[in-house]
Tab-separated table of C-alpha atoms and ligand atoms in Angstrom:
chain	number	residue	atom	x	y	z
A	1	MET	CA	-0.073	-0.008	-0.160
A	2	ASN	CA	1.590	3.295	-0.680
A	3	LEU	CA	2.218	5.334	2.271
A	4	PRO	CA	3.183	8.802	1.650
A	5	PRO	CA	5.585	10.164	4.615
A	6	LEU	CA	4.200	12.618	6.909
A	7	ASP	CA	6.061	15.786	5.544
A	8	ILE	CA	7.411	16.642	9.051
A	9	ARG	CA	10.063	19.873	8.270
A	10	PRO	CA	13.276	19.569	10.153
A	11	ASP	CA	12.367	22.922	12.087
A	12	SER	CA	9.316	21.384	13.153
A	13	SER	CA	7.906	21.680	16.842
A	14	VAL	CA	6.907	17.264	17.240
A	15	VAL	CA	5.661	15.865	20.897
A	16	LEU	CA	5.254	11.890	20.454
A	17	LEU	CA	2.867	9.964	22.883
A	18	THR	CA	3.610	6.453	22.907
A	19	GLY	CA	1.516	3.348	24.823
A	20	ALA	CA	2.066	-0.438	24.966
A	21	GLY	CA	0.810	-0.594	21.350
A	22	ILE	CA	4.208	-0.030	19.901
A	23	SER	CA	5.979	-2.294	22.047
A	24	ALA	CA	3.351	-5.026	21.050
A	25	GLU	CA	5.932	-6.311	18.416
A	26	SER	CA	8.818	-6.766	20.499
A	27	GLY	CA	6.576	-9.412	22.086
A	28	ILE	CA	5.250	-7.319	25.290
A	29	ALA	CA	1.583	-7.424	26.104
A	30	THR	CA	-0.587	-4.691	25.790
A	31	PHE	CA	-2.699	-3.787	28.623
A	32	ARG	CA	-6.366	-3.984	27.008
A	33	ASP	CA	-6.581	-5.874	23.694
A	34	SER	CA	-7.552	-9.475	24.138
A	35	GLY	CA	-5.253	-11.494	26.100
A	36	GLY	CA	-3.901	-8.341	27.456
A	37	LEU	CA	-2.762	-8.100	30.689
A	38	TRP	CA	-5.679	-6.566	32.322
A	39	GLU	CA	-7.407	-10.082	31.043
A	40	GLN	CA	-4.907	-11.662	33.651
A	41	HIS	CA	-4.515	-9.851	36.166
A	42	ASP	CA	-6.668	-7.861	38.926
A	43	VAL	CA	-5.738	-4.346	38.460
A	44	SER	CA	-6.829	-3.226	41.483
A	45	GLN	CA	-4.602	-6.157	42.931
A	46	VAL	CA	-1.105	-5.579	41.336
A	47	ALA	CA	-1.127	-1.852	40.067
A	48	THR	CA	-2.777	0.454	42.881
A	49	PRO	CA	-0.990	1.756	46.235
A	50	GLU	CA	-3.782	-0.401	47.984
A	51	GLY	CA	-2.843	-3.600	46.448
A	52	PHE	CA	0.808	-3.190	47.082
A	53	ARG	CA	-0.483	-2.821	50.891
A	54	SER	CA	-2.532	-5.663	51.232
A	55	ASN	CA	-0.161	-7.735	48.833
A	56	PRO	CA	3.309	-6.009	48.588
A	57	GLY	CA	4.824	-9.571	47.532
A	58	LEU	CA	2.194	-10.369	44.718
A	59	VAL	CA	2.823	-6.728	43.266
A	60	TRP	CA	6.426	-7.366	43.264
A	61	ARG	CA	6.058	-10.685	41.291
A	62	PHE	CA	4.262	-8.766	38.868
A	63	TYR	CA	6.483	-6.111	38.436
A	64	SER	CA	9.149	-8.998	38.663
A	65	GLU	CA	7.832	-10.967	35.616
A	66	ARG	CA	7.293	-8.079	33.737
A	67	ARG	CA	10.991	-6.474	34.388
A	68	ARG	CA	12.120	-10.239	33.135
A	69	GLN	CA	9.894	-10.305	30.210
A	70	ALA	CA	10.916	-6.321	28.874
A	71	SER	CA	14.858	-7.351	29.643
A	72	LEU	CA	14.267	-10.103	27.250
A	73	VAL	CA	13.105	-8.650	24.470
A	74	HIS	CA	14.012	-6.163	22.034
A	75	PRO	CA	13.548	-2.835	20.675
A	76	ASN	CA	11.458	-3.305	17.358
A	77	PRO	CA	11.564	-0.948	14.004
A	78	GLY	CA	9.041	1.549	15.501
A	79	HIS	CA	10.801	2.084	18.259
A	80	PHE	CA	13.700	2.827	15.794
A	81	ALA	CA	11.855	4.918	13.927
A	82	VAL	CA	10.935	7.529	16.824
A	83	SER	CA	14.561	7.415	17.926
A	84	ALA	CA	15.475	8.248	13.835
A	85	LEU	CA	12.615	11.262	14.101
A	86	GLU	CA	14.384	12.350	16.991
A	87	GLN	CA	17.575	12.610	15.088
A	88	PHE	CA	16.150	13.864	12.265
A	89	LEU	CA	14.762	17.286	14.099
A	90	ALA	CA	17.958	17.438	16.349
A	91	SER	CA	19.524	20.297	14.561
A	92	ARG	CA	16.623	22.415	13.848
A	93	GLY	CA	13.500	21.667	15.094
A	94	ARG	CA	12.290	20.486	18.675
A	95	PHE	CA	11.096	16.810	19.655
A	96	THR	CA	9.654	15.445	23.130
A	97	LEU	CA	8.631	11.819	23.227
A	98	VAL	CA	5.716	11.280	26.299
A	99	THR	CA	5.382	7.649	26.678
A	100	GLN	CA	3.203	5.618	28.862
A	101	ASN	CA	5.704	2.434	28.500
A	102	VAL	CA	7.373	1.318	31.441
A	103	ASP	CA	9.060	-1.307	29.477
A	104	GLY	CA	12.777	1.129	28.479
A	105	LEU	CA	12.660	-0.115	24.653
A	106	HIS	CA	12.503	3.441	23.624
A	107	GLN	CA	15.463	4.031	25.669
A	108	ARG	CA	17.347	1.404	23.984
A	109	ALA	CA	16.388	1.984	20.861
A	110	GLY	CA	18.432	5.162	21.513
A	111	SER	CA	15.493	8.312	22.274
A	112	GLN	CA	17.122	10.604	24.121
A	113	ARG	CA	14.305	13.331	25.635
A	114	VAL	CA	11.707	10.467	26.962
A	115	LEU	CA	9.527	11.365	29.374
A	116	ALA	CA	7.925	8.528	31.203
A	117	VAL	CA	5.152	9.517	32.672
A	118	HIS	CA	4.244	6.142	34.339
A	119	GLY	CA	7.215	5.166	35.781
A	120	SER	CA	9.934	2.549	34.986
A	121	LEU	CA	9.869	-1.304	35.671
A	122	PHE	CA	13.548	-0.763	36.068
A	123	LYS	CA	13.478	1.927	39.196
A	124	THR	CA	13.029	1.243	42.693
A	125	ARG	CA	12.249	3.582	45.377
A	126	CYS	CA	10.799	3.127	49.184
A	127	SER	CA	7.609	3.382	49.755
A	128	SER	CA	7.212	5.321	52.805
A	129	SER	CA	7.179	9.139	51.957
A	130	GLU	CA	8.857	10.283	55.273
A	131	CYS	CA	12.087	8.361	54.171
A	132	ALA	CA	14.718	11.113	53.095
A	133	GLN	CA	15.289	8.266	50.301
A	134	GLY	CA	11.700	8.094	49.770
A	135	LEU	CA	11.677	10.797	46.970
A	136	CYS	CA	14.237	9.749	44.815
A	137	SER	CA	14.453	6.035	42.868
A	138	TRP	CA	17.295	4.255	41.812
A	139	GLU	CA	17.978	2.009	38.855
A	140	ASP	CA	17.380	-1.569	40.054
A	141	HIS	CA	17.925	-4.213	37.082
A	142	SER	CA	17.634	-7.251	39.832
A	143	LEU	CA	15.042	-9.212	38.282
A	144	HIS	CA	13.241	-10.716	40.484
A	145	PHE	CA	12.553	-10.564	44.615
A	146	GLN	CA	12.176	-13.206	46.713
A	147	ASP	CA	10.876	-11.407	49.663
A	148	VAL	CA	9.728	-7.913	49.478
A	149	PRO	CA	12.724	-5.509	49.282
A	150	LEU	CA	13.225	-3.222	52.532
A	151	CYS	CA	14.668	0.558	52.363
A	152	PRO	CA	18.524	0.544	53.322
A	153	GLY	CA	17.774	3.707	54.562
A	154	CYS	CA	14.782	3.312	56.832
A	155	GLY	CA	13.723	-0.465	56.117
A	156	SER	CA	10.425	0.371	54.474
A	157	MET	CA	9.267	-2.007	52.135
A	158	LEU	CA	10.372	-0.796	48.282
A	159	ARG	CA	8.216	-0.371	45.680
A	160	PRO	CA	8.462	-0.376	41.855
A	161	ASP	CA	8.997	3.174	40.724
A	162	ILE	CA	5.354	3.059	38.962
A	163	VAL	CA	2.524	5.125	38.694
A	164	TRP	CA	-0.469	3.483	40.144
A	165	PHE	CA	-3.721	3.659	39.538
A	166	GLY	CA	-5.338	6.598	41.956
A	167	GLU	CA	-1.830	7.864	42.018
A	168	TYR	CA	-0.633	11.613	41.053
A	169	LEU	CA	1.961	11.704	37.987
A	170	ASP	CA	5.300	13.425	39.174
A	171	PRO	CA	4.323	16.685	39.055
A	172	ALA	CA	7.650	17.880	37.425
A	173	ILE	CA	7.680	15.185	34.370
A	174	GLU	CA	3.747	16.249	33.930
A	175	SER	CA	4.134	20.211	33.652
A	176	ALA	CA	7.623	19.258	31.327
A	177	ALA	CA	4.809	16.954	29.110
A	178	ARG	CA	2.194	19.511	29.199
A	179	GLU	CA	4.669	22.228	28.321
A	180	ALA	CA	6.204	20.603	25.154
A	181	ILE	CA	2.422	19.446	23.690
A	182	ALA	CA	1.450	23.281	24.345
A	183	ASP	CA	4.363	24.470	22.231
A	184	CYS	CA	4.461	21.757	19.018
A	185	ASP	CA	2.836	22.241	15.817
A	186	LEU	CA	2.745	18.159	15.522
A	187	PHE	CA	1.501	15.993	17.959
A	188	LEU	CA	1.412	12.232	16.917
A	189	ALA	CA	-0.541	8.955	19.255
A	190	ILE	CA	1.028	5.748	18.788
A	191	GLY	CA	0.291	2.314	19.941
A	192	THR	CA	-2.311	3.729	23.050
A	193	SER	CA	-6.420	2.988	23.717
A	194	GLY	CA	-6.227	6.359	25.285
A	195	ALA	CA	-7.898	5.114	28.219
A	196	VAL	CA	-6.207	6.583	31.019
A	197	TRP	CA	-5.884	10.060	32.479
A	198	PRO	CA	-4.402	12.409	32.432
A	199	VAL	CA	-2.386	11.475	29.555
A	200	ALA	CA	-5.828	10.994	27.343
A	201	GLY	CA	-6.304	14.255	27.952
A	202	TYR	CA	-2.621	15.434	26.110
A	203	VAL	CA	-4.632	15.617	22.358
A	204	ASP	CA	-6.749	17.991	23.321
A	205	ILE	CA	-3.486	20.496	24.535
A	206	ALA	CA	-2.421	19.852	21.239
A	207	LEU	CA	-5.827	20.643	19.440
A	208	ALA	CA	-5.937	23.740	21.558
A	209	ARG	CA	-2.872	25.018	20.036
A	210	GLY	CA	-3.894	24.131	17.113
A	211	ALA	CA	-1.474	21.330	16.486
A	212	ARG	CA	-1.721	18.713	13.677
A	213	THR	CA	-3.001	15.990	15.206
A	214	VAL	CA	-2.474	12.613	13.965
A	215	LEU	CA	-2.862	8.843	15.401
A	216	VAL	CA	-1.128	5.615	14.240
A	217	ASN	CA	-3.013	2.324	15.629
A	218	LEU	CA	-3.970	-0.981	14.872
A	219	GLU	CA	-7.438	-0.303	15.511
A	220	LEU	CA	-9.611	3.023	16.042
A	221	PRO	CA	-9.662	3.822	19.988
A	222	ALA	CA	-12.239	5.589	21.695
A	223	ASN	CA	-10.787	8.865	21.431
A	224	ALA	CA	-10.013	8.635	17.860
A	225	ASN	CA	-12.046	11.445	17.057
A	226	ARG	CA	-9.918	13.834	18.442
A	227	PHE	CA	-7.450	12.753	15.545
A	228	ALA	CA	-7.150	14.561	12.160
A	229	GLU	CA	-5.105	12.164	10.637
A	230	VAL	CA	-5.737	8.547	11.776
A	231	HIS	CA	-3.653	5.304	10.151
A	232	LEU	CA	-4.487	2.036	11.391
A	233	GLY	CA	-1.851	-0.662	11.239
A	234	LYS	CA	0.806	-2.025	13.313
A	235	SER	CA	3.146	0.376	14.446
A	236	ALA	CA	6.642	-1.559	13.668
A	237	ASP	CA	5.333	-1.337	9.283
A	238	LEU	CA	4.051	1.846	9.464
A	239	LEU	CA	6.138	3.887	11.393
A	240	PRO	CA	9.383	3.609	9.051
A	241	ARG	CA	7.204	4.858	6.340
A	242	LEU	CA	5.352	7.690	7.762
A	243	LEU	CA	8.385	8.813	9.679
A	244	PRO	CA	11.442	11.157	8.149
A	245	GLY	CA	14.766	9.377	9.159
A	246	GLY	CA	12.622	6.047	9.876
B	301	BV8	C1	-4.182	10.069	38.576
B	301	BV8	C2	1.561	1.599	35.323
B	301	BV8	C3	-4.791	11.735	39.942
B	301	BV8	C4	2.624	1.017	34.794
B	301	BV8	C5	-0.797	2.461	34.620
B	301	BV8	C6	-10.633	11.388	34.216
B	301	BV8	C7	-12.021	10.652	34.528
B	301	BV8	C8	-12.206	8.944	34.391
B	301	BV8	C9	-10.749	8.117	35.412
B	301	BV8	C10	-9.537	9.238	35.766
B	301	BV8	C11	-9.739	10.751	35.426
B	301	BV8	N1	-8.735	11.285	36.011
B	301	BV8	C12	-8.038	10.362	36.899
B	301	BV8	C13	-8.959	8.911	36.697
B	301	BV8	C14	-8.031	7.944	36.960
B	301	BV8	C15	-7.218	6.804	36.048
B	301	BV8	C16	-7.760	6.327	35.364
B	301	BV8	O1	-7.448	6.996	34.061
B	301	BV8	N2	-8.706	5.426	35.103
B	301	BV8	C17	-9.081	5.015	33.669
B	301	BV8	C18	-8.689	3.550	33.427
B	301	BV8	C19	-10.972	5.137	33.477
B	301	BV8	N3	-5.843	7.441	36.495
B	301	BV8	C20	-5.390	7.578	37.385
B	301	BV8	O2	-5.173	7.157	38.211
B	301	BV8	C21	-3.806	8.455	37.444
B	301	BV8	N4	-3.546	9.114	38.370
B	301	BV8	O3	-4.923	11.140	37.432
B	301	BV8	O4	-3.945	10.844	39.503
B	301	BV8	C22	-6.208	11.477	40.983
B	301	BV8	C23	-5.410	11.135	42.042
B	301	BV8	C24	-6.299	9.954	42.699
B	301	BV8	C25	-7.789	10.200	42.149
B	301	BV8	C26	-8.335	10.384	41.046
B	301	BV8	C27	-6.997	11.140	40.468
B	301	BV8	C28	-2.390	7.200	36.804
B	301	BV8	C29	-2.970	6.468	35.675
B	301	BV8	C30	-1.529	5.542	35.371
B	301	BV8	C31	-1.868	4.483	35.867
B	301	BV8	N5	-0.737	3.239	35.781
B	301	BV8	N6	0.018	1.821	34.388
B	301	BV8	C32	2.089	-0.290	34.175
B	301	BV8	O5	2.053	-1.132	35.193
B	301	BV8	O6	2.809	-0.125	33.224
B	301	BV8	S1	-1.726	2.717	32.906
B	301	BV8	C33	-1.253	1.681	31.820
B	301	BV8	O7	-2.148	2.168	30.616
B	301	BV8	C34	0.176	1.705	31.239
B	301	BV8	O8	0.534	2.750	32.072
B	301	BV8	C35	-0.409	1.800	30.241
B	301	BV8	O9	0.522	2.254	29.017
B	301	BV8	C36	-1.636	2.685	30.240
B	301	BV8	C37	-2.225	3.173	28.891
B	301	BV8	O10	-2.799	1.928	28.307
B	301	BV8	P1	-2.341	1.868	26.761
B	301	BV8	O11	-0.923	2.224	26.683
B	301	BV8	O12	-2.771	2.614	25.830
B	301	BV8	O13	-2.187	0.382	26.113
B	301	BV8	P2	-3.838	-0.180	25.808
B	301	BV8	O14	-3.308	-1.803	26.118
B	301	BV8	O15	-4.578	0.555	26.444
B	301	BV8	O16	-4.049	-0.180	24.167
B	301	BV8	C38	-2.826	-0.440	23.577
B	301	BV8	C39	-3.179	0.185	22.182
B	301	BV8	O17	-1.967	-0.329	21.294
B	301	BV8	C40	-4.608	-0.276	21.553
B	301	BV8	O18	-5.626	1.108	21.434
B	301	BV8	C41	-4.418	-1.240	20.575
B	301	BV8	O19	-4.879	-1.085	19.426
B	301	BV8	C42	-3.273	-0.739	20.011
B	301	BV8	N7	-1.616	-1.604	19.577
B	301	BV8	C43	-1.798	-2.992	19.792
B	301	BV8	N8	-0.711	-3.474	18.933
B	301	BV8	C44	-0.198	-2.479	18.118
B	301	BV8	C45	-1.286	-1.684	18.448
B	301	BV8	N9	-1.075	0.427	17.836
B	301	BV8	C46	0.179	-0.160	16.798
B	301	BV8	N10	0.799	-1.291	16.299
B	301	BV8	C47	0.662	-2.789	17.603
B	301	BV8	N11	1.743	-3.361	16.822
């Protein structure tokens, strides 16, 4: 199928938003597709602070398994096309990647300016907000914990540095994302169902700014009508053809 590349000028200001769909072809389960993560797990038990409080071991096993899976797979052509777009814009344009994904594949594909709004599988932090180390997180690639690890600083349980449902996004990361979107002329969403807030509302910031809005997704999500242009298909196939440098 003939697919003309998106006409992105080298001096454009571009924000890319990605979701689990861009990692699907690397072999990482999405959340809401059939067979997705939320079909196999009760969200309230594994992705909420209440779930962590009531069964921290279950939560650690859930995230340890996802970390193990993420470390075994590799970025796909879609991730590399995103990284190539950042290079294409490096000299005269502006580029920000906002990802909901926690799998680290964008970073492994060479993306530099990445706002990981929902955290990272490979970061761990203290669960106590009173702890001196509670606000910092550290890279932790240990693949599996037998027992729930404890903070070396205060002895409280450690937790994945992930934004769970009912938790606020990191204010600095969120405002950086909102600022970039409020300044962009192209907002490109890839592989996301647009089901989770506040990220689901980011396209509206782009629309209010008068930016061009483009969606690349396997199927039409609920918020497809927010996008001026929609390309249906697999991101690993479409992105190298749509993005310059891809
Ligand atoms: C908050 C943890 C303030 C990390 C995640 C307003 C209205 C309604 C509800 C709310 C609202 N505001 C807040 C809420 C509550 C809640 C929310 O949005 N609930 C929804 C579900 C109704 N939001 C929150 O709690 C957020 N916090 O707002 O704080 C607050 C505080 C207290 C009380 C109220 C408010 C925190 C949200 C973050 C939650 N953490 N995950 C992890 O474990 O990974 S969200 C989770 O969903 C992941 O991060 C994931 O990235 C994200 C979004 O999912 P997608 O990435 O879009 O993945 P999905 O499977 O859904 O879709 C994949 C898409 O890809 C599909 O469309 C598919 O067609 C497509 N696809 C598949 N294959 C391919 C493909 N596309 C292209 N190529 C392919 N090959």
